[in-house]
Amino acid sequence: MLERSFTVDVLKVVAAQLIVWHHFSAYGPMADTMTLVWPQLMEWMYRYARLAVQVFLVIGGYLAAQSVMNKPISYPLIHIFRRYLRLAPIYILALALISLAVAVSRHTIHANWLPSEPTIWQFLAHAFLAHDLLGFEALSSGAWYIAIDFQLYAVLVLLCNLLQSDNHKRLSLGIALLCVMSMWQFNRVDELDIWAIYFFAAYGLGVLAAWAKRTTFETKVFWTTTLFAVGALWFEYRTRLTLALVTAIWLVIKPKGMVHWTPIKRVVHRLSNSAYVLFLTHFGVIVLFSDMWNKSHFYDPDTALALTTFAWLCSVGAGLFLHEKVEVPVHHWVSQKTKPFFLRLAR
């Protein structure tokens, strides 16, 4: 049987759906209509569902740490470029589809949440995951996260290259130190939220959680870091850091075992795999359904809830379809085409 963490799958699926519903509560006329009848529910989804990003950050660090575990990182730029090739193709396609949806809907949606018509430089800045750093307006609600995830992975790989040793102690201590610095200082400065260092508190906890069962020393490093996290929360409480800490601790203490596949677990597995594409593309669905709502002149909150639910299901379906029919084949093709190039670089 294939070994896989069902806990990670469930966390990814739940977090992804919460983020999608957060965006459905934040954008569009249907959200405004539902707020008239269910203000507390909409307020909860807007304020708290977005905290699920912290779960993604921890899991991102957890999975990235597993991918580099016990591997010598002699050529960090190769690993970083491979990560870019893993993220970029479906990301660029999603941006193109969203830009098309925005262009089609521009005449009926007059709201400041709708992105402006993109310029070539703005699109290129997004394609190279640098739009926030260069001061360009985001073309999609999830674009910032992809750029941050790439930055965080690059930091992890560079630290692996600089601090790797036979016993892993220097590397674990380096990750823990940067994680603690983020908790106590960088994560408290809102102006730094376009840089990896702002989010390394959550990401670093995920990395240390993945390595915690490797050696007794790394177990101690993880739990010592959690104590520093508790201290940081006592100094300045942050709900997002609390959620990241709880998620990381759960990943360490959860029982480890083989996944016995059942139909439900296979569905969760597929939804987990497609979470990245869902995260990228659902904003386009929000735009198209908002356009349809405005053209149809609907006003009923029950209709708004029904259409929003249908739009959510369409988002999930589109994520599954694009992951299995586009992202996976493109990733395999890119991997095969670039493999000889990377082998030559590594010599």
mmCIF file of C-alpha atoms in Angstrom:
data_model
loop_
_atom_site.group_PDB
_atom_site.id
_atom_site.type_symbol
_atom_site.label_atom_id
_atom_site.label_comp_id
_atom_site.label_asym_id
_atom_site.label_seq_id
_atom_site.Cartn_x
_atom_site.Cartn_y
_atom_site.Cartn_z
ATOM 1 C CA MET A 1 0.000 0.000 0.000
ATOM 2 C CA LEU A 2 1.058 3.567 -0.607
ATOM 3 C CA GLU A 3 2.146 5.439 2.522
ATOM 4 C CA ARG A 4 0.498 8.810 2.794
ATOM 5 C CA SER A 5 -0.549 11.151 5.573
ATOM 6 C CA PHE A 6 -4.325 11.251 5.620
ATOM 7 C CA THR A 7 -4.097 13.960 8.295
ATOM 8 C CA VAL A 8 -2.226 16.243 5.890
ATOM 9 C CA ASP A 9 -4.800 15.532 3.179
ATOM 10 C CA VAL A 10 -7.688 16.437 5.474
ATOM 11 C CA LEU A 11 -5.990 19.615 6.676
ATOM 12 C CA LYS A 12 -5.305 20.708 3.099
ATOM 13 C CA VAL A 13 -8.870 20.050 1.977
ATOM 14 C CA VAL A 14 -10.514 21.821 4.929
ATOM 15 C CA ALA A 15 -8.128 24.787 4.719
ATOM 16 C CA ALA A 16 -8.652 25.128 0.966
ATOM 17 C CA GLN A 17 -12.448 25.143 1.284
ATOM 18 C CA LEU A 18 -12.348 27.699 4.102
ATOM 19 C CA ILE A 19 -10.177 30.033 2.028
ATOM 20 C CA VAL A 20 -12.520 29.690 -0.949
ATOM 21 C CA TRP A 21 -15.526 30.523 1.228
ATOM 22 C CA HIS A 22 -13.629 33.442 2.726
ATOM 23 C CA HIS A 23 -13.221 34.878 -0.765
ATOM 24 C CA PHE A 24 -16.867 34.187 -1.589
ATOM 25 C CA SER A 25 -17.766 36.220 1.497
ATOM 26 C CA ALA A 26 -15.379 39.048 0.577
ATOM 27 C CA TYR A 27 -16.070 39.609 -3.124
ATOM 28 C CA GLY A 28 -19.144 40.097 -5.242
ATOM 29 C CA PRO A 29 -22.770 41.228 -5.077
ATOM 30 C CA MET A 30 -23.973 37.818 -3.889
ATOM 31 C CA ALA A 31 -21.906 38.259 -0.713
ATOM 32 C CA ASP A 32 -23.442 41.695 -0.174
ATOM 33 C CA THR A 33 -26.934 40.234 -0.560
ATOM 34 C CA MET A 34 -26.305 37.340 1.833
ATOM 35 C CA THR A 35 -24.886 39.744 4.427
ATOM 36 C CA LEU A 36 -28.317 41.397 4.712
ATOM 37 C CA VAL A 37 -29.812 38.173 6.117
ATOM 38 C CA TRP A 38 -26.849 36.300 7.607
ATOM 39 C CA PRO A 39 -24.486 39.063 8.788
ATOM 40 C CA GLN A 40 -22.844 37.041 11.564
ATOM 41 C CA LEU A 41 -22.118 34.057 9.313
ATOM 42 C CA MET A 42 -20.660 36.270 6.591
ATOM 43 C CA GLU A 43 -18.612 38.201 9.146
ATOM 44 C CA TRP A 44 -17.222 34.931 10.525
ATOM 45 C CA MET A 45 -16.223 33.680 7.067
ATOM 46 C CA TYR A 46 -14.626 37.009 6.229
ATOM 47 C CA ARG A 47 -12.689 37.430 9.475
ATOM 48 C CA TYR A 48 -11.785 33.870 10.469
ATOM 49 C CA ALA A 49 -11.934 31.532 7.473
ATOM 50 C CA ARG A 50 -8.890 33.281 5.984
ATOM 51 C CA LEU A 51 -6.835 32.109 8.976
ATOM 52 C CA ALA A 52 -6.726 28.728 7.229
ATOM 53 C CA VAL A 53 -3.790 30.164 5.248
ATOM 54 C CA GLN A 54 -1.711 29.459 8.365
ATOM 55 C CA VAL A 55 -2.523 25.764 8.018
ATOM 56 C CA PHE A 56 -1.301 25.886 4.427
ATOM 57 C CA LEU A 57 1.924 27.594 5.507
ATOM 58 C CA VAL A 58 2.641 24.928 8.127
ATOM 59 C CA ILE A 59 1.812 22.095 5.736
ATOM 60 C CA GLY A 60 3.894 23.779 3.027
ATOM 61 C CA GLY A 61 6.897 23.772 5.346
ATOM 62 C CA TYR A 62 6.151 20.209 6.448
ATOM 63 C CA LEU A 63 6.014 18.835 2.905
ATOM 64 C CA ALA A 64 8.972 20.901 1.685
ATOM 65 C CA ALA A 65 11.079 19.644 4.602
ATOM 66 C CA GLN A 66 10.193 16.050 3.722
ATOM 67 C CA SER A 67 11.197 16.648 0.097
ATOM 68 C CA VAL A 68 14.709 17.807 1.072
ATOM 69 C CA MET A 69 15.150 15.508 4.065
ATOM 70 C CA ASN A 70 18.430 13.579 4.007
ATOM 71 C CA LYS A 71 19.288 14.975 0.577
ATOM 72 C CA PRO A 72 22.501 16.925 -0.053
ATOM 73 C CA ILE A 73 21.626 20.345 -1.474
ATOM 74 C CA SER A 74 24.809 21.029 -3.428
ATOM 75 C CA TYR A 75 23.138 23.078 -6.143
ATOM 76 C CA PRO A 76 20.400 25.150 -4.459
ATOM 77 C CA LEU A 77 19.539 27.142 -7.586
ATOM 78 C CA ILE A 78 18.592 23.917 -9.358
ATOM 79 C CA HIS A 79 16.144 23.032 -6.582
ATOM 80 C CA ILE A 80 14.732 26.555 -6.570
ATOM 81 C CA PHE A 81 14.275 26.587 -10.341
ATOM 82 C CA ARG A 82 12.589 23.184 -10.209
ATOM 83 C CA ARG A 83 10.203 24.575 -7.621
ATOM 84 C CA TYR A 84 9.428 27.486 -9.903
ATOM 85 C CA LEU A 85 8.709 25.093 -12.777
ATOM 86 C CA ARG A 86 6.427 23.144 -10.448
ATOM 87 C CA LEU A 87 4.411 26.230 -9.477
ATOM 88 C CA ALA A 88 4.508 28.460 -12.533
ATOM 89 C CA PRO A 89 2.826 26.716 -15.534
ATOM 90 C CA ILE A 90 -0.623 26.205 -13.977
ATOM 91 C CA TYR A 91 -0.275 29.520 -12.121
ATOM 92 C CA ILE A 92 0.326 31.453 -15.341
ATOM 93 C CA LEU A 93 -2.565 29.624 -17.034
ATOM 94 C CA ALA A 94 -4.841 30.470 -14.090
ATOM 95 C CA LEU A 95 -3.855 34.148 -14.293
ATOM 96 C CA ALA A 96 -4.635 34.178 -18.015
ATOM 97 C CA LEU A 97 -8.060 32.588 -17.432
ATOM 98 C CA ILE A 98 -8.856 34.995 -14.596
ATOM 99 C CA SER A 99 -7.770 37.978 -16.700
ATOM 100 C CA LEU A 100 -10.104 36.768 -19.446
ATOM 101 C CA ALA A 101 -12.983 36.390 -16.964
ATOM 102 C CA VAL A 102 -12.318 39.907 -15.640
ATOM 103 C CA ALA A 103 -12.258 41.333 -19.187
ATOM 104 C CA VAL A 104 -15.600 39.691 -20.009
ATOM 105 C CA SER A 105 -17.197 40.938 -16.769
ATOM 106 C CA ARG A 106 -15.767 44.433 -16.587
ATOM 107 C CA HIS A 107 -18.863 46.145 -18.023
ATOM 108 C CA THR A 108 -21.229 44.740 -15.385
ATOM 109 C CA ILE A 109 -19.039 44.694 -12.259
ATOM 110 C CA HIS A 110 -18.200 48.135 -10.950
ATOM 111 C CA ALA A 111 -16.374 47.418 -7.716
ATOM 112 C CA ASN A 112 -12.902 48.119 -6.410
ATOM 113 C CA TRP A 113 -12.203 44.422 -5.788
ATOM 114 C CA LEU A 114 -12.144 43.754 -9.534
ATOM 115 C CA PRO A 115 -8.540 43.939 -10.832
ATOM 116 C CA SER A 116 -7.666 46.598 -13.371
ATOM 117 C CA GLU A 117 -6.903 45.642 -16.952
ATOM 118 C CA PRO A 118 -3.420 44.082 -16.751
ATOM 119 C CA THR A 119 -0.404 45.483 -18.546
ATOM 120 C CA ILE A 120 2.280 43.259 -20.035
ATOM 121 C CA TRP A 121 4.718 44.309 -17.292
ATOM 122 C CA GLN A 122 2.180 43.548 -14.593
ATOM 123 C CA PHE A 123 1.542 40.100 -16.044
ATOM 124 C CA LEU A 124 5.286 39.393 -16.332
ATOM 125 C CA ALA A 125 5.804 40.494 -12.730
ATOM 126 C CA HIS A 126 3.165 37.976 -11.686
ATOM 127 C CA ALA A 127 4.684 35.273 -13.892
ATOM 128 C CA PHE A 128 8.023 35.711 -12.121
ATOM 129 C CA LEU A 129 6.303 35.784 -8.694
ATOM 130 C CA ALA A 130 7.476 39.317 -7.957
ATOM 131 C CA HIS A 131 4.368 41.497 -8.366
ATOM 132 C CA ASP A 132 4.158 42.479 -4.673
ATOM 133 C CA LEU A 133 7.875 43.204 -4.476
ATOM 134 C CA LEU A 134 7.616 45.442 -7.555
ATOM 135 C CA GLY A 135 4.447 47.193 -6.396
ATOM 136 C CA PHE A 136 1.995 45.847 -8.999
ATOM 137 C CA GLU A 137 -1.701 45.338 -8.256
ATOM 138 C CA ALA A 138 -2.619 41.673 -7.807
ATOM 139 C CA LEU A 139 -4.499 40.016 -10.674
ATOM 140 C CA SER A 140 -6.040 37.397 -8.397
ATOM 141 C CA SER A 141 -6.860 36.941 -4.737
ATOM 142 C CA GLY A 142 -4.370 34.087 -4.304
ATOM 143 C CA ALA A 143 -1.396 35.448 -6.218
ATOM 144 C CA TRP A 144 0.391 36.734 -3.095
ATOM 145 C CA TYR A 145 0.477 33.269 -1.507
ATOM 146 C CA ILE A 146 2.189 31.619 -4.474
ATOM 147 C CA ALA A 147 4.952 34.220 -4.390
ATOM 148 C CA ILE A 148 5.410 33.774 -0.639
ATOM 149 C CA ASP A 149 5.461 29.980 -0.915
ATOM 150 C CA PHE A 150 8.208 30.244 -3.522
ATOM 151 C CA GLN A 151 10.206 32.634 -1.334
ATOM 152 C CA LEU A 152 9.866 30.350 1.678
ATOM 153 C CA TYR A 153 11.015 27.299 -0.261
ATOM 154 C CA ALA A 154 14.001 29.248 -1.599
ATOM 155 C CA VAL A 155 14.971 30.267 1.954
ATOM 156 C CA LEU A 156 14.697 26.642 3.121
ATOM 157 C CA VAL A 157 16.852 25.349 0.274
ATOM 158 C CA LEU A 158 19.494 28.029 0.789
ATOM 159 C CA LEU A 159 19.653 27.228 4.509
ATOM 160 C CA CYS A 160 19.978 23.528 3.684
ATOM 161 C CA ASN A 161 22.894 24.341 1.405
ATOM 162 C CA LEU A 162 24.634 26.624 3.920
ATOM 163 C CA LEU A 163 24.055 24.648 7.118
ATOM 164 C CA GLN A 164 23.777 21.019 6.057
ATOM 165 C CA SER A 165 25.986 18.560 7.917
ATOM 166 C CA ASP A 166 26.053 14.843 8.640
ATOM 167 C CA ASN A 167 24.138 15.119 11.932
ATOM 168 C CA HIS A 168 21.631 17.800 10.816
ATOM 169 C CA LYS A 169 22.096 19.759 14.067
ATOM 170 C CA ARG A 170 23.291 23.026 12.540
ATOM 171 C CA LEU A 171 20.466 23.038 10.011
ATOM 172 C CA SER A 172 17.740 22.356 12.588
ATOM 173 C CA LEU A 173 19.103 25.048 14.877
ATOM 174 C CA GLY A 174 19.311 27.514 11.970
ATOM 175 C CA ILE A 175 15.691 26.864 10.979
ATOM 176 C CA ALA A 176 14.591 27.166 14.611
ATOM 177 C CA LEU A 177 16.483 30.428 15.100
ATOM 178 C CA LEU A 178 14.932 32.024 12.006
ATOM 179 C CA CYS A 179 11.515 30.726 13.039
ATOM 180 C CA VAL A 180 11.843 32.260 16.518
ATOM 181 C CA MET A 181 13.076 35.567 15.064
ATOM 182 C CA SER A 182 9.996 35.653 12.849
ATOM 183 C CA MET A 183 7.675 34.901 15.790
ATOM 184 C CA TRP A 184 9.156 37.530 18.061
ATOM 185 C CA GLN A 185 9.876 40.320 15.603
ATOM 186 C CA PHE A 186 9.289 40.014 11.853
ATOM 187 C CA ASN A 187 5.764 38.547 12.102
ATOM 188 C CA ARG A 188 4.739 41.591 14.135
ATOM 189 C CA VAL A 189 5.662 44.106 11.399
ATOM 190 C CA ASP A 190 2.808 44.289 8.876
ATOM 191 C CA GLU A 191 4.970 46.064 6.291
ATOM 192 C CA LEU A 192 7.020 42.850 5.929
ATOM 193 C CA ASP A 193 4.073 40.747 4.712
ATOM 194 C CA ILE A 194 5.448 40.641 1.154
ATOM 195 C CA TRP A 195 8.577 38.846 2.359
ATOM 196 C CA ALA A 196 9.160 35.252 3.408
ATOM 197 C CA ILE A 197 10.568 36.264 6.775
ATOM 198 C CA TYR A 198 7.124 37.505 7.885
ATOM 199 C CA PHE A 199 5.614 34.036 7.367
ATOM 200 C CA PHE A 200 8.590 31.912 8.427
ATOM 201 C CA ALA A 201 7.125 31.514 11.924
ATOM 202 C CA ALA A 202 4.416 29.203 10.538
ATOM 203 C CA TYR A 203 6.505 27.695 7.728
ATOM 204 C CA GLY A 204 9.443 27.009 10.042
ATOM 205 C CA LEU A 205 7.180 25.229 12.531
ATOM 206 C CA GLY A 206 6.078 22.965 9.671
ATOM 207 C CA VAL A 207 9.696 22.256 8.714
ATOM 208 C CA LEU A 208 10.679 21.406 12.289
ATOM 209 C CA ALA A 209 7.560 19.243 12.687
ATOM 210 C CA ALA A 210 8.610 17.165 9.676
ATOM 211 C CA TRP A 211 12.068 16.615 11.137
ATOM 212 C CA ALA A 212 10.979 16.153 14.758
ATOM 213 C CA LYS A 213 10.844 12.345 14.568
ATOM 214 C CA ARG A 214 14.183 12.014 12.760
ATOM 215 C CA THR A 215 16.405 12.265 15.849
ATOM 216 C CA THR A 216 16.010 12.937 19.567
ATOM 217 C CA PHE A 217 17.918 16.195 19.135
ATOM 218 C CA GLU A 218 15.495 17.465 16.481
ATOM 219 C CA THR A 219 12.564 16.473 18.675
ATOM 220 C CA LYS A 220 14.004 18.692 21.392
ATOM 221 C CA VAL A 221 14.555 21.501 18.878
ATOM 222 C CA PHE A 222 10.886 21.360 17.832
ATOM 223 C CA TRP A 223 9.498 21.416 21.369
ATOM 224 C CA THR A 224 11.909 24.158 22.429
ATOM 225 C CA THR A 225 10.728 26.225 19.459
ATOM 226 C CA THR A 226 7.108 25.688 20.511
ATOM 227 C CA LEU A 227 7.988 27.083 23.948
ATOM 228 C CA PHE A 228 9.423 30.187 22.284
ATOM 229 C CA ALA A 229 6.174 30.396 20.284
ATOM 230 C CA VAL A 230 4.123 30.326 23.494
ATOM 231 C CA GLY A 231 6.353 33.095 24.834
ATOM 232 C CA ALA A 232 5.823 35.139 21.668
ATOM 233 C CA LEU A 233 2.056 34.715 22.049
ATOM 234 C CA TRP A 234 2.245 35.828 25.677
ATOM 235 C CA PHE A 235 4.228 38.878 24.565
ATOM 236 C CA GLU A 236 1.780 39.704 21.735
ATOM 237 C CA TYR A 237 -1.133 37.376 21.074
ATOM 238 C CA ARG A 238 -1.814 36.518 17.436
ATOM 239 C CA THR A 239 -4.583 34.133 16.385
ATOM 240 C CA ARG A 240 -2.749 33.219 13.192
ATOM 241 C CA LEU A 241 0.379 32.138 15.106
ATOM 242 C CA THR A 242 -1.751 30.164 17.568
ATOM 243 C CA LEU A 243 -3.358 28.233 14.715
ATOM 244 C CA ALA A 244 0.052 27.592 13.113
ATOM 245 C CA LEU A 245 1.410 26.313 16.430
ATOM 246 C CA VAL A 246 -1.546 23.986 17.034
ATOM 247 C CA THR A 247 -1.279 22.629 13.479
ATOM 248 C CA ALA A 248 2.446 21.936 13.814
ATOM 249 C CA ILE A 249 2.014 20.207 17.179
ATOM 250 C CA TRP A 250 -0.749 18.034 15.765
ATOM 251 C CA LEU A 251 1.471 16.973 12.863
ATOM 252 C CA VAL A 252 4.090 15.824 15.390
ATOM 253 C CA ILE A 253 1.872 14.001 17.875
ATOM 254 C CA LYS A 254 -0.512 12.386 15.387
ATOM 255 C CA PRO A 255 -0.177 8.609 15.016
ATOM 256 C CA LYS A 256 1.790 7.567 11.957
ATOM 257 C CA GLY A 257 0.647 4.653 9.857
ATOM 258 C CA MET A 258 -0.318 3.373 6.452
ATOM 259 C CA VAL A 259 -3.362 4.767 4.714
ATOM 260 C CA HIS A 260 -5.925 2.049 4.045
ATOM 261 C CA TRP A 261 -7.702 3.377 1.010
ATOM 262 C CA THR A 262 -11.487 3.695 1.096
ATOM 263 C CA PRO A 263 -13.750 5.569 -1.341
ATOM 264 C CA ILE A 264 -13.970 8.529 1.064
ATOM 265 C CA LYS A 265 -10.205 8.655 1.533
ATOM 266 C CA ARG A 266 -9.684 8.509 -2.235
ATOM 267 C CA VAL A 267 -11.992 11.519 -2.649
ATOM 268 C CA VAL A 268 -10.111 13.403 0.065
ATOM 269 C CA HIS A 269 -6.827 12.441 -1.626
ATOM 270 C CA ARG A 270 -7.996 13.873 -4.974
ATOM 271 C CA LEU A 271 -9.337 17.037 -3.363
ATOM 272 C CA SER A 272 -6.044 17.462 -1.505
ATOM 273 C CA ASN A 273 -4.018 17.097 -4.700
ATOM 274 C CA SER A 274 -6.199 19.653 -6.488
ATOM 275 C CA ALA A 275 -6.151 22.192 -3.616
ATOM 276 C CA TYR A 276 -3.393 24.237 -5.268
ATOM 277 C CA VAL A 277 -5.329 24.602 -8.534
ATOM 278 C CA LEU A 278 -8.535 25.355 -6.632
ATOM 279 C CA PHE A 279 -6.685 28.083 -4.748
ATOM 280 C CA LEU A 280 -5.463 29.559 -8.048
ATOM 281 C CA THR A 281 -8.656 29.486 -10.084
ATOM 282 C CA HIS A 282 -11.664 30.048 -7.814
ATOM 283 C CA PHE A 283 -11.408 33.844 -8.044
ATOM 284 C CA GLY A 284 -12.268 33.583 -11.742
ATOM 285 C CA VAL A 285 -15.418 31.652 -10.851
ATOM 286 C CA ILE A 286 -16.381 34.389 -8.375
ATOM 287 C CA VAL A 287 -15.973 36.988 -11.128
ATOM 288 C CA LEU A 288 -18.097 35.064 -13.650
ATOM 289 C CA PHE A 289 -20.913 34.351 -11.194
ATOM 290 C CA SER A 290 -20.898 37.975 -10.028
ATOM 291 C CA ASP A 291 -21.248 39.013 -13.662
ATOM 292 C CA MET A 292 -24.177 36.606 -14.117
ATOM 293 C CA TRP A 293 -25.850 37.877 -10.923
ATOM 294 C CA ASN A 294 -25.661 41.489 -12.065
ATOM 295 C CA LYS A 295 -26.983 40.701 -15.530
ATOM 296 C CA SER A 296 -29.889 38.678 -14.101
ATOM 297 C CA HIS A 297 -30.923 41.404 -11.641
ATOM 298 C CA PHE A 298 -31.369 38.951 -8.762
ATOM 299 C CA TYR A 299 -31.984 40.329 -5.263
ATOM 300 C CA ASP A 300 -33.129 37.368 -3.152
ATOM 301 C CA PRO A 301 -30.690 36.214 -0.404
ATOM 302 C CA ASP A 302 -31.794 32.572 -0.760
ATOM 303 C CA THR A 303 -30.990 32.734 -4.464
ATOM 304 C CA ALA A 304 -27.637 34.288 -3.613
ATOM 305 C CA LEU A 305 -26.842 31.432 -1.220
ATOM 306 C CA ALA A 306 -27.905 28.809 -3.768
ATOM 307 C CA LEU A 307 -25.814 30.381 -6.538
ATOM 308 C CA THR A 308 -22.825 30.819 -4.241
ATOM 309 C CA THR A 309 -23.021 27.154 -3.258
ATOM 310 C CA PHE A 310 -23.236 26.195 -6.923
ATOM 311 C CA ALA A 311 -20.283 28.466 -7.717
ATOM 312 C CA TRP A 312 -18.301 26.785 -4.933
ATOM 313 C CA LEU A 313 -19.060 23.352 -6.411
ATOM 314 C CA CYS A 314 -18.034 24.650 -9.843
ATOM 315 C CA SER A 315 -14.767 25.902 -8.335
ATOM 316 C CA VAL A 316 -14.055 22.497 -6.797
ATOM 317 C CA GLY A 317 -14.927 20.744 -10.058
ATOM 318 C CA ALA A 318 -12.770 23.086 -12.110
ATOM 319 C CA GLY A 319 -9.894 22.547 -9.682
ATOM 320 C CA LEU A 320 -10.162 18.775 -10.014
ATOM 321 C CA PHE A 321 -10.421 18.916 -13.794
ATOM 322 C CA LEU A 322 -7.519 21.319 -14.322
ATOM 323 C CA HIS A 323 -5.313 19.443 -11.858
ATOM 324 C CA GLU A 324 -5.829 16.045 -13.442
ATOM 325 C CA LYS A 325 -6.129 17.052 -17.092
ATOM 326 C CA VAL A 326 -3.725 20.013 -17.252
ATOM 327 C CA GLU A 327 -1.440 20.434 -14.225
ATOM 328 C CA VAL A 328 -0.295 16.808 -13.915
ATOM 329 C CA PRO A 329 0.365 16.224 -17.655
ATOM 330 C CA VAL A 330 2.143 19.582 -17.996
ATOM 331 C CA HIS A 331 4.261 18.865 -14.916
ATOM 332 C CA HIS A 332 5.294 15.480 -16.297
ATOM 333 C CA TRP A 333 6.109 16.991 -19.676
ATOM 334 C CA VAL A 334 8.166 19.811 -18.170
ATOM 335 C CA SER A 335 9.995 17.350 -15.905
ATOM 336 C CA GLN A 336 10.943 15.132 -18.839
ATOM 337 C CA LYS A 337 12.051 18.036 -21.010
ATOM 338 C CA THR A 338 14.165 19.695 -18.320
ATOM 339 C CA LYS A 339 15.696 16.552 -16.789
ATOM 340 C CA PRO A 340 18.723 16.431 -19.158
ATOM 341 C CA PHE A 341 19.351 20.144 -18.575
ATOM 342 C CA PHE A 342 19.391 19.757 -14.798
ATOM 343 C CA LEU A 343 21.636 16.682 -15.020
ATOM 344 C CA ARG A 344 24.180 18.666 -17.015
ATOM 345 C CA LEU A 345 24.081 21.523 -14.487
ATOM 346 C CA ALA A 346 24.637 19.143 -11.594
ATOM 347 C CA ARG A 347 27.850 17.672 -13.068
#
